[in-house]
mmCIF file of C-alpha atoms in Angstrom:
data_model
loop_
_atom_site.group_PDB
_atom_site.id
_atom_site.type_symbol
_atom_site.label_atom_id
_atom_site.label_comp_id
_atom_site.label_asym_id
_atom_site.label_seq_id
_atom_site.Cartn_x
_atom_site.Cartn_y
_atom_site.Cartn_z
ATOM 1 C CA MET A 1 -33.939 -12.883 3.957
ATOM 2 C CA THR A 2 -33.296 -13.398 7.667
ATOM 3 C CA LYS A 3 -32.105 -10.443 9.730
ATOM 4 C CA VAL A 4 -30.022 -11.028 12.839
ATOM 5 C CA ALA A 5 -29.774 -8.032 15.179
ATOM 6 C CA ILE A 6 -26.226 -7.008 16.061
ATOM 7 C CA LEU A 7 -26.655 -3.679 17.884
ATOM 8 C CA THR A 8 -29.516 -1.611 19.297
ATOM 9 C CA ALA A 9 -29.643 2.194 19.274
ATOM 10 C CA THR A 10 -28.673 2.268 22.970
ATOM 11 C CA GLN A 11 -25.681 -0.018 22.400
ATOM 12 C CA ILE A 12 -24.603 2.106 19.422
ATOM 13 C CA GLU A 13 -24.744 5.290 21.506
ATOM 14 C CA LEU A 14 -22.405 3.727 24.076
ATOM 15 C CA LYS A 15 -20.039 2.449 21.387
ATOM 16 C CA LEU A 16 -19.866 5.887 19.726
ATOM 17 C CA LYS A 17 -18.954 7.483 23.064
ATOM 18 C CA ARG A 18 -16.250 4.890 23.675
ATOM 19 C CA MET A 19 -14.857 5.389 20.173
ATOM 20 C CA ALA A 20 -14.772 9.180 20.666
ATOM 21 C CA TYR A 21 -12.886 8.776 23.938
ATOM 22 C CA GLU A 22 -10.425 6.363 22.272
ATOM 23 C CA ILE A 23 -9.820 8.848 19.447
ATOM 24 C CA TRP A 24 -9.257 11.634 21.980
ATOM 25 C CA GLU A 25 -6.947 9.480 24.104
ATOM 26 C CA HIS A 26 -4.873 8.454 21.083
ATOM 27 C CA ASN A 27 -4.631 12.076 19.892
ATOM 28 C CA SER A 28 -4.486 13.893 23.244
ATOM 29 C CA GLU A 29 -1.373 15.864 22.276
ATOM 30 C CA GLU A 30 -3.088 17.317 19.199
ATOM 31 C CA LYS A 31 -4.765 20.717 19.047
ATOM 32 C CA GLU A 32 -6.889 19.866 16.015
ATOM 33 C CA ILE A 33 -8.317 16.747 14.428
ATOM 34 C CA ILE A 34 -10.009 16.321 11.055
ATOM 35 C CA ILE A 35 -12.975 13.934 10.899
ATOM 36 C CA VAL A 36 -13.858 12.673 7.404
ATOM 37 C CA GLY A 37 -17.084 10.689 7.094
ATOM 38 C CA ILE A 38 -17.833 8.517 4.071
ATOM 39 C CA GLU A 39 -21.284 9.469 2.741
ATOM 40 C CA ASP A 40 -23.990 8.403 3.534
ATOM 41 C CA GLY A 41 -23.861 6.212 6.633
ATOM 42 C CA GLY A 42 -20.254 6.885 7.566
ATOM 43 C CA ALA A 43 -20.906 10.617 7.560
ATOM 44 C CA VAL A 44 -23.729 10.169 10.093
ATOM 45 C CA VAL A 45 -21.447 8.096 12.334
ATOM 46 C CA ALA A 46 -18.660 10.674 11.871
ATOM 47 C CA ARG A 47 -20.902 13.634 12.752
ATOM 48 C CA ASN A 48 -22.031 11.806 15.906
ATOM 49 C CA ILE A 49 -18.430 11.098 16.936
ATOM 50 C CA ALA A 50 -17.357 14.668 16.074
ATOM 51 C CA GLY A 51 -20.182 16.010 18.246
ATOM 52 C CA ILE A 52 -19.097 13.857 21.183
ATOM 53 C CA LEU A 53 -15.446 14.901 20.741
ATOM 54 C CA LYS A 54 -16.438 18.577 20.776
ATOM 55 C CA LYS A 55 -18.295 18.064 24.063
ATOM 56 C CA VAL A 56 -15.742 15.977 25.951
ATOM 57 C CA SER A 57 -12.345 17.111 24.650
ATOM 58 C CA ASN A 58 -10.326 20.250 24.126
ATOM 59 C CA LEU A 59 -9.649 19.294 20.494
ATOM 60 C CA LYS A 60 -10.618 21.599 17.659
ATOM 61 C CA VAL A 61 -12.718 19.248 15.511
ATOM 62 C CA LYS A 62 -13.426 19.817 11.809
ATOM 63 C CA PHE A 63 -15.788 17.596 9.816
ATOM 64 C CA PHE A 64 -15.795 16.867 6.081
ATOM 65 C CA GLY A 65 -17.990 14.474 4.109
ATOM 66 C CA LEU A 66 -16.510 12.278 1.380
ATOM 67 C CA SER A 67 -18.608 10.765 -1.416
ATOM 68 C CA ILE A 68 -17.458 7.558 -3.068
ATOM 69 C CA ASN A 69 -18.970 6.325 -6.329
ATOM 70 C CA LYS A 70 -18.947 2.591 -5.640
ATOM 71 C CA LYS A 71 -19.247 1.746 -9.356
ATOM 72 C CA ALA A 72 -16.283 3.973 -10.331
ATOM 73 C CA PRO A 73 -14.472 4.750 -7.063
ATOM 74 C CA LEU A 74 -11.390 6.340 -8.605
ATOM 75 C CA THR A 75 -13.397 9.067 -10.376
ATOM 76 C CA GLU A 76 -14.379 10.968 -7.223
ATOM 77 C CA ALA A 77 -12.555 14.077 -6.141
ATOM 78 C CA ILE A 78 -12.900 15.716 -2.778
ATOM 79 C CA SER A 79 -13.275 19.437 -2.447
ATOM 80 C CA ILE A 80 -11.292 20.271 0.646
ATOM 81 C CA ASP A 81 -8.819 23.122 0.824
ATOM 82 C CA ALA A 82 -5.396 21.447 0.914
ATOM 83 C CA GLY A 83 -4.415 23.505 3.944
ATOM 84 C CA GLN A 84 -7.216 21.863 5.894
ATOM 85 C CA LEU A 85 -5.483 18.448 5.786
ATOM 86 C CA ASN A 86 -1.782 19.212 5.420
ATOM 87 C CA ASP A 87 0.174 17.905 8.414
ATOM 88 C CA LYS A 88 -3.068 17.144 10.277
ATOM 89 C CA VAL A 89 -4.427 14.038 11.971
ATOM 90 C CA VAL A 90 -7.278 12.726 9.821
ATOM 91 C CA VAL A 91 -9.759 10.165 11.115
ATOM 92 C CA LEU A 92 -11.641 8.491 8.258
ATOM 93 C CA ILE A 93 -14.966 7.075 9.449
ATOM 94 C CA ASP A 94 -17.472 4.652 7.915
ATOM 95 C CA ASP A 95 -20.458 2.855 9.362
ATOM 96 C CA VAL A 96 -19.339 -0.646 8.319
ATOM 97 C CA ALA A 97 -16.156 -2.260 7.060
ATOM 98 C CA ASN A 98 -17.732 -5.045 4.988
ATOM 99 C CA SER A 99 -15.149 -5.921 2.331
ATOM 100 C CA GLY A 100 -12.789 -3.023 3.107
ATOM 101 C CA LYS A 101 -13.015 -1.783 -0.488
ATOM 102 C CA THR A 102 -14.835 1.490 0.237
ATOM 103 C CA LEU A 103 -12.377 2.444 2.977
ATOM 104 C CA LEU A 104 -9.413 1.639 0.761
ATOM 105 C CA TYR A 105 -10.745 3.829 -2.052
ATOM 106 C CA ALA A 106 -11.598 6.598 0.426
ATOM 107 C CA ILE A 107 -7.986 6.762 1.583
ATOM 108 C CA LYS A 108 -6.689 7.478 -1.922
ATOM 109 C CA PRO A 109 -8.040 11.037 -2.363
ATOM 110 C CA LEU A 110 -6.898 11.914 1.164
ATOM 111 C CA LEU A 111 -3.339 11.011 0.169
ATOM 112 C CA ASP A 112 -3.443 13.727 -2.518
ATOM 113 C CA TYR A 113 -3.026 16.075 0.435
ATOM 114 C CA THR A 114 -0.314 15.543 3.004
ATOM 115 C CA PRO A 115 -1.953 14.519 6.270
ATOM 116 C CA ARG A 116 0.415 13.643 9.114
ATOM 117 C CA THR A 117 -1.549 10.463 9.729
ATOM 118 C CA ILE A 118 -4.767 8.790 8.619
ATOM 119 C CA GLN A 119 -6.609 6.743 11.213
ATOM 120 C CA ILE A 120 -9.690 4.650 10.464
ATOM 121 C CA ALA A 121 -12.804 4.217 12.593
ATOM 122 C CA VAL A 122 -15.835 2.027 11.886
ATOM 123 C CA LEU A 123 -18.961 1.395 13.896
ATOM 124 C CA VAL A 124 -19.103 -2.278 12.827
ATOM 125 C CA ASP A 125 -16.106 -4.237 11.569
ATOM 126 C CA ARG A 126 -16.620 -7.438 9.637
ATOM 127 C CA LYS A 127 -13.738 -9.793 10.391
ATOM 128 C CA HIS A 128 -13.609 -11.393 6.933
ATOM 129 C CA LYS A 129 -12.635 -8.542 4.599
ATOM 130 C CA ASN A 130 -11.399 -8.876 1.030
ATOM 131 C CA PHE A 131 -9.118 -5.817 1.194
ATOM 132 C CA PRO A 132 -6.257 -5.080 3.632
ATOM 133 C CA VAL A 133 -7.952 -2.472 5.823
ATOM 134 C CA ASN A 134 -7.547 -2.657 9.592
ATOM 135 C CA PRO A 135 -9.479 0.036 11.467
ATOM 136 C CA ASP A 136 -7.815 1.759 14.424
ATOM 137 C CA TYR A 137 -11.123 2.292 16.244
ATOM 138 C CA ILE A 138 -13.918 -0.278 16.169
ATOM 139 C CA GLY A 139 -17.319 0.011 17.791
ATOM 140 C CA HIS A 140 -18.254 -3.650 17.362
ATOM 141 C CA SER A 141 -16.524 -6.536 15.602
ATOM 142 C CA VAL A 142 -18.440 -9.412 14.000
ATOM 143 C CA SER A 143 -17.195 -12.672 12.524
ATOM 144 C CA THR A 144 -19.326 -13.490 9.493
ATOM 145 C CA THR A 145 -19.457 -15.789 6.520
ATOM 146 C CA LEU A 146 -18.502 -14.369 3.139
ATOM 147 C CA GLN A 147 -22.196 -14.367 2.174
ATOM 148 C CA ASP A 148 -23.299 -12.263 5.168
ATOM 149 C CA HIS A 149 -23.765 -8.521 4.857
ATOM 150 C CA ILE A 150 -23.903 -5.993 7.705
ATOM 151 C CA ILE A 151 -26.517 -3.228 7.525
ATOM 152 C CA VAL A 152 -26.610 -0.151 9.779
ATOM 153 C CA THR A 153 -29.985 1.616 9.928
ATOM 154 C CA PHE A 154 -30.602 5.345 10.336
ATOM 155 C CA GLU A 155 -33.398 7.825 10.982
ATOM 156 C CA GLY A 156 -31.898 11.155 9.982
ATOM 157 C CA GLU A 157 -28.840 11.715 12.174
ATOM 158 C CA MET A 158 -29.861 8.977 14.607
ATOM 159 C CA ILE A 159 -28.350 5.514 14.239
ATOM 160 C CA THR A 160 -31.154 3.104 15.086
ATOM 161 C CA GLY A 161 -29.485 -0.291 14.842
ATOM 162 C CA ALA A 162 -27.270 -2.753 13.019
ATOM 163 C CA HIS A 163 -28.131 -6.184 11.718
ATOM 164 C CA LEU A 164 -26.730 -9.054 9.695
ATOM 165 C CA GLU A 165 -28.398 -10.224 6.472
#
């Protein structure tokens, strides 16, 4: 299978910084922001963005990971104290919005609490999604065919690249 490079590690680092600044700018009146990263890759992206926000902003930043069982997505429950999300700004983060399905299912358990708003951030957004999910913050947008798949690669907490397969 042919791989087409989309982003290098250096480009990703710059995009994460820009996304963090956009999140801060959009939420500058807030005292606290909740970052929820979809495990596995989205959580790495989310922790990177949360780290940048803590360095550059005056926001109190809390991070939570969210696991989604892609074979049975409605069976997952999240273990977050309800008070942590009630009337808070929540930014849901994933590495890639391929079909939009994972993000859509990730929103559902968050709605069991009463966040003031849920915003979505993705490192790479695929233009042709099957589900109605439109991220608020996008690192890089790619127009693809329906057969293409976007892969983000990691080494621990470091995001090493993104490519199209």
